[in-house]
Short mmCIF file of C-alpha atoms in Angstrom, two decimals:
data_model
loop_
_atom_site.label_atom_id
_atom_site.label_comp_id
_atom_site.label_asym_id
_atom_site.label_seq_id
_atom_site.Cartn_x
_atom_site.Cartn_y
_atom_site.Cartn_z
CA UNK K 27 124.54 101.55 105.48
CA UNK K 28 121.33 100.41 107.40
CA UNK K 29 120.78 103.35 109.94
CA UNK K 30 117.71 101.57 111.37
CA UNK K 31 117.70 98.09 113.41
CA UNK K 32 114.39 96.68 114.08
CA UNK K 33 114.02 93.42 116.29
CA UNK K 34 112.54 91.34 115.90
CA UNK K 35 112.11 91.48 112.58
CA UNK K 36 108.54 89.28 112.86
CA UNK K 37 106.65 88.25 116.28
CA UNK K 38 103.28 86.27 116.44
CA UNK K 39 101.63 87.34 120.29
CA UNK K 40 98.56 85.77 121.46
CA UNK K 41 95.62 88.39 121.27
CA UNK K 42 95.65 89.73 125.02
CA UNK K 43 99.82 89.46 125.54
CA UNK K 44 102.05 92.36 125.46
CA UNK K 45 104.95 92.72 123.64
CA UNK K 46 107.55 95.16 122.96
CA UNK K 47 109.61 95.89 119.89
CA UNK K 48 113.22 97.63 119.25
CA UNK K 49 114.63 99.87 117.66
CA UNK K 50 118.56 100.77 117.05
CA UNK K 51 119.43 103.90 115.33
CA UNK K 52 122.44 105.48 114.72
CA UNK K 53 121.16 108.62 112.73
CA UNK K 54 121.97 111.25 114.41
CA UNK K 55 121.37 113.99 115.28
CA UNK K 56 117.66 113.87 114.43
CA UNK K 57 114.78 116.18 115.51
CA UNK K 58 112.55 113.42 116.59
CA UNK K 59 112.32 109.98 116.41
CA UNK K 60 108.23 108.95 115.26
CA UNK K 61 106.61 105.05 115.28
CA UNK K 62 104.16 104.14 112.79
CA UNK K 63 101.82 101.50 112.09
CA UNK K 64 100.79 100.26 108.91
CA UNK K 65 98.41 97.66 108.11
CA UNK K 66 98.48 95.36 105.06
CA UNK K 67 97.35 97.12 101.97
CA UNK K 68 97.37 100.92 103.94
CA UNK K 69 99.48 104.13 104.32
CA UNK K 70 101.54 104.22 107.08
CA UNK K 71 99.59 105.86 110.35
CA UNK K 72 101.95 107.92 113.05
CA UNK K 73 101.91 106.43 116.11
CA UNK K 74 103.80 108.74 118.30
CA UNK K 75 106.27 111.60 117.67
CA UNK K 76 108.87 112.05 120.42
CA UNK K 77 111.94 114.38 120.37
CA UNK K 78 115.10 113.65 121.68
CA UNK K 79 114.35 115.47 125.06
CA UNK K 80 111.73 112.88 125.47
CA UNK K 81 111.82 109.89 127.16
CA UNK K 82 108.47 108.51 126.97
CA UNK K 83 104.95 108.66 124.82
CA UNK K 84 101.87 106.59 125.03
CA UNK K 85 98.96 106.69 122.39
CA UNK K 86 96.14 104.01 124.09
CA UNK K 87 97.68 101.04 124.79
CA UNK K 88 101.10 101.79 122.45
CA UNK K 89 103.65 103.35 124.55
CA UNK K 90 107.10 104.44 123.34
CA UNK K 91 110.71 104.90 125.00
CA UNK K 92 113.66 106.43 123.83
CA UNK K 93 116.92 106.89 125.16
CA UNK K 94 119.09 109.11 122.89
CA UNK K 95 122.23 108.32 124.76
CA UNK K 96 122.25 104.85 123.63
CA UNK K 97 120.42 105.40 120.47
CA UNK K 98 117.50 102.77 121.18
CA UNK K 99 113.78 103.32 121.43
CA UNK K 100 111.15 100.84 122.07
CA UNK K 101 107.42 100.32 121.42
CA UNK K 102 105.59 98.81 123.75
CA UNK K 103 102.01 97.05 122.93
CA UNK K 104 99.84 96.72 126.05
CA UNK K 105 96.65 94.08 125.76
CA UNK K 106 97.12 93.18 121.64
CA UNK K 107 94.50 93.13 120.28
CA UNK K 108 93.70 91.04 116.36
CA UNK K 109 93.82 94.57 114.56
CA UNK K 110 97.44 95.33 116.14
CA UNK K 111 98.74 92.80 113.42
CA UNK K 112 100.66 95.46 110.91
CA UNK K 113 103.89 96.66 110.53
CA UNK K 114 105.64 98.41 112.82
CA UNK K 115 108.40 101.13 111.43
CA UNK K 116 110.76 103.66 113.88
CA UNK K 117 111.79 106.51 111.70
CA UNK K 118 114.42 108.77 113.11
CA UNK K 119 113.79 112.15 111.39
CA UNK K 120 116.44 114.19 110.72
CA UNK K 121 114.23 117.43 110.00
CA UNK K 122 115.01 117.78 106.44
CA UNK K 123 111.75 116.52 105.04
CA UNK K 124 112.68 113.40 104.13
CA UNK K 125 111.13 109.97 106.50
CA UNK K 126 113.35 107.11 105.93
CA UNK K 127 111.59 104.37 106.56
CA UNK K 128 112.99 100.86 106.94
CA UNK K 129 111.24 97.66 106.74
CA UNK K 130 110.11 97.38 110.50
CA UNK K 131 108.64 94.68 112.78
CA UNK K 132 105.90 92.66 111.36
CA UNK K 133 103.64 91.97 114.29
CA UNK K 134 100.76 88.96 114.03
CA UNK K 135 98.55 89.00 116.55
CA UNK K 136 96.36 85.53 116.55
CA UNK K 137 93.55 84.51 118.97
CA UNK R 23 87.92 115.47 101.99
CA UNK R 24 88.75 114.20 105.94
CA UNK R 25 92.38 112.55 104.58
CA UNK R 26 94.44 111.70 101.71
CA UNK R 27 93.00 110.62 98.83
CA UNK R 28 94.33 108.89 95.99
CA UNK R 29 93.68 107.75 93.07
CA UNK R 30 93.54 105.40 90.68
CA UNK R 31 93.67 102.57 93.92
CA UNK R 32 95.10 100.77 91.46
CA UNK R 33 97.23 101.31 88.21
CA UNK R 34 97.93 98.32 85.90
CA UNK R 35 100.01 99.05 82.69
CA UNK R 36 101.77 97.92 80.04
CA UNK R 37 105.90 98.53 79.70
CA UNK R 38 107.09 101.54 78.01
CA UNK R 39 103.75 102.83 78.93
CA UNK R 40 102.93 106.85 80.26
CA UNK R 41 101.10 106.92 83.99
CA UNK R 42 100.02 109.48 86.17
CA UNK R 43 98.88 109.41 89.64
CA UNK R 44 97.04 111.85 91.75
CA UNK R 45 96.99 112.52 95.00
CA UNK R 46 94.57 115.21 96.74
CA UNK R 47 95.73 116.22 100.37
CA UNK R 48 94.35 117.49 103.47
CA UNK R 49 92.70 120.54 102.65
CA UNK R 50 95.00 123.62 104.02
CA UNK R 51 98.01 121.13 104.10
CA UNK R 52 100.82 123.05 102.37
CA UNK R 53 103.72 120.61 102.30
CA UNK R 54 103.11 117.00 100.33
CA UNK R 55 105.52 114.05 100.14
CA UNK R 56 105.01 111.23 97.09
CA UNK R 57 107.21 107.60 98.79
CA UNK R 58 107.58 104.71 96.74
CA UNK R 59 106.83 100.91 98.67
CA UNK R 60 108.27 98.19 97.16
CA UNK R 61 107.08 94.72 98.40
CA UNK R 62 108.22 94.01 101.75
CA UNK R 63 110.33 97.20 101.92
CA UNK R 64 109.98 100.59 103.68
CA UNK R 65 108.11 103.49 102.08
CA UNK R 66 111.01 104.95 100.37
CA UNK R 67 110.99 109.22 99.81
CA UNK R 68 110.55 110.45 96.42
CA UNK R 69 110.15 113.66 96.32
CA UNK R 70 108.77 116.86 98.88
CA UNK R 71 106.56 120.06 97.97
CA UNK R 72 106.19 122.75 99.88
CA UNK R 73 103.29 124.65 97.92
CA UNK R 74 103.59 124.54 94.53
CA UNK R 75 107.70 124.44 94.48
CA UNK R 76 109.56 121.29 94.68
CA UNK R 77 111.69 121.53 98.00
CA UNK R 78 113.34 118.43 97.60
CA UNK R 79 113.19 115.70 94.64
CA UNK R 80 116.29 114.12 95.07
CA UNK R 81 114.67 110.55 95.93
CA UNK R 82 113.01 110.33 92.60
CA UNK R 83 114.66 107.41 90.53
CA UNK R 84 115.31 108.98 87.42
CA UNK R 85 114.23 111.43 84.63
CA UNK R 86 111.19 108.82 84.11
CA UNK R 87 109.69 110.47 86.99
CA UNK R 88 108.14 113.95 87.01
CA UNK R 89 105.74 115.53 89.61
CA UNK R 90 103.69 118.65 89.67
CA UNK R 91 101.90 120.60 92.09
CA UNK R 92 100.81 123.63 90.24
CA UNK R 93 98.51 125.21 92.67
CA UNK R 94 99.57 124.46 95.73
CA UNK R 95 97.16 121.65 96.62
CA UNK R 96 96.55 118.69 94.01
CA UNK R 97 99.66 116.37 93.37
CA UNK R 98 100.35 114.36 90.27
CA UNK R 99 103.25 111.91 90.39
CA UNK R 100 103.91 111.37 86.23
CA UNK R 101 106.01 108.03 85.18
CA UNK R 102 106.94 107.99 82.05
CA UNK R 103 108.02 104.87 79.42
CA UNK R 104 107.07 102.70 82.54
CA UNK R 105 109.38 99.58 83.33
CA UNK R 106 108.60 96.39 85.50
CA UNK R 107 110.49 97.39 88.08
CA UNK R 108 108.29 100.67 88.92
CA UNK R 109 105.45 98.13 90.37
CA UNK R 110 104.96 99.19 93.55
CA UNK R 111 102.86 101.20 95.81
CA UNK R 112 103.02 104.76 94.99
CA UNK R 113 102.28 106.55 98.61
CA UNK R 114 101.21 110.38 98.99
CA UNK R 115 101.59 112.21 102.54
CA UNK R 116 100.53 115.82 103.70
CA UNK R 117 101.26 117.48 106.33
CA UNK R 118 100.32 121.25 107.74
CA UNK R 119 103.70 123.13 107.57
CA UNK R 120 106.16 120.53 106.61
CA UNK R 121 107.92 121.93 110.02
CA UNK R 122 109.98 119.04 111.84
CA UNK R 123 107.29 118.31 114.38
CA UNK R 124 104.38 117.94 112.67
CA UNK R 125 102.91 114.62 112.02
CA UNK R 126 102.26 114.00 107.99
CA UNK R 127 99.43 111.84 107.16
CA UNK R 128 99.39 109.19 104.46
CA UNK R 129 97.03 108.48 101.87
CA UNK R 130 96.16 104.58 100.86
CA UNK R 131 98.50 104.57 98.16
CA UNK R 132 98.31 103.70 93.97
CA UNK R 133 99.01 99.81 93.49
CA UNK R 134 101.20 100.43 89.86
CA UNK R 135 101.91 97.13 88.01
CA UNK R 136 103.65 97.01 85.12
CA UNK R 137 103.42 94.24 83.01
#
């Protein structure tokens, strides 16, 4: 069973918009729920690293939400810019080593 | 080295071929992760060291897949009597402690084709 929900599953923004993606998780419990990026071609980069105490983290213009009640976080993008284009992937982790990764949002940013 | 670094960038082999695949962490880093990317897919785990032991190697695929970390630092993820269906991006992570809050960083991966 998919523990992960990511919508949507592929956005095109105009370079300067904002735009915010989902995520619906029903792993739990978990010690902290982490966003990465990852371009085309490139490891996956850590975005931000929350735990479930936490209901907000920015990094720069990336800002993330998470509400463990309802079992959703969110990334927000402020001002995209072209090199936000990558994939976006919410990984609930459980503590025991292990990231699972799903497929995440595919973001295109064009000008 | 400042991150991850592995190598070959890019593997291409015959079937029923033997690869290896290195991967040199963050110097100091003690725990190291090898994921698997298939096209359009997730990284997926493979296996976790904590020094030089194998703490967890229940994602690897089958007894094709071996990996060693004799000395605590240097990583070599071993496939052996490769198949078409190994293509994929072979991804190595470090990270300082392995503890639950600690951010692992990834390396840019092995491109393995298998043809």
């Amino acid at each position: 069973k998919n523990q992960v929900e990511q919508s949507p599953q592929s956005l095109i923004i105009l370079e300067g918009k904002n735009c915010t993606l989902q995520c619906n998780y029903t792993v739990s419990p978990f010690s902290n729920l982490r966003w990465y990026k990852q371009d085309t071609g490139r490891g996956p980069v850590s975005l931000t690293i929350m735990t479930f105490s936490e209901n907000t983290k920015s990094n720069g213009r990336y800002t993330a939400t998470l509400d463990a009640d309802t079992k959703q976080s969110s990334l927000h993008i402020t001002a995209s810019q072209l090199s936000d284009s990558a994939s976006y992937i919410c990984v609930p982790f459980r503590g025991n080593n292990r990231l699972a990764f799903g497929k995440g949002n595919q973001v295109v940013v064009i000008p | 080295g400042a991150g991850v670094s592995q190598t070959p960038s890019n593997k291409v082999t015959e079937k029923g071929k033997y690869v290896e695949l290195r991967c040199d962490p963050i110097s100091g880093h003690t725990a190291l992760y090898w994921y698997r990317q298939s096209l359009g897919q997730g990284p997926e785990f493979l296996i976790y060291f904590q020094g030089t032991g194998a703490a967890d190697d229940s994602g690897l695929p089958n007894d094709r897949f071996f990996a060693v970390r004799p000395e605590g630092s240097v990583s070599t993820l071993k496939i052996q009597r490769t198949e078409r269906g190994d293509s994929a991006v072979y991804l190595c992570a470090s990270s300082p402690t392995g503890t639950v809050n600690t951010e692992a960083f990834f390396g840019q991966g092995t491109r393995l084709t298998v043809v």
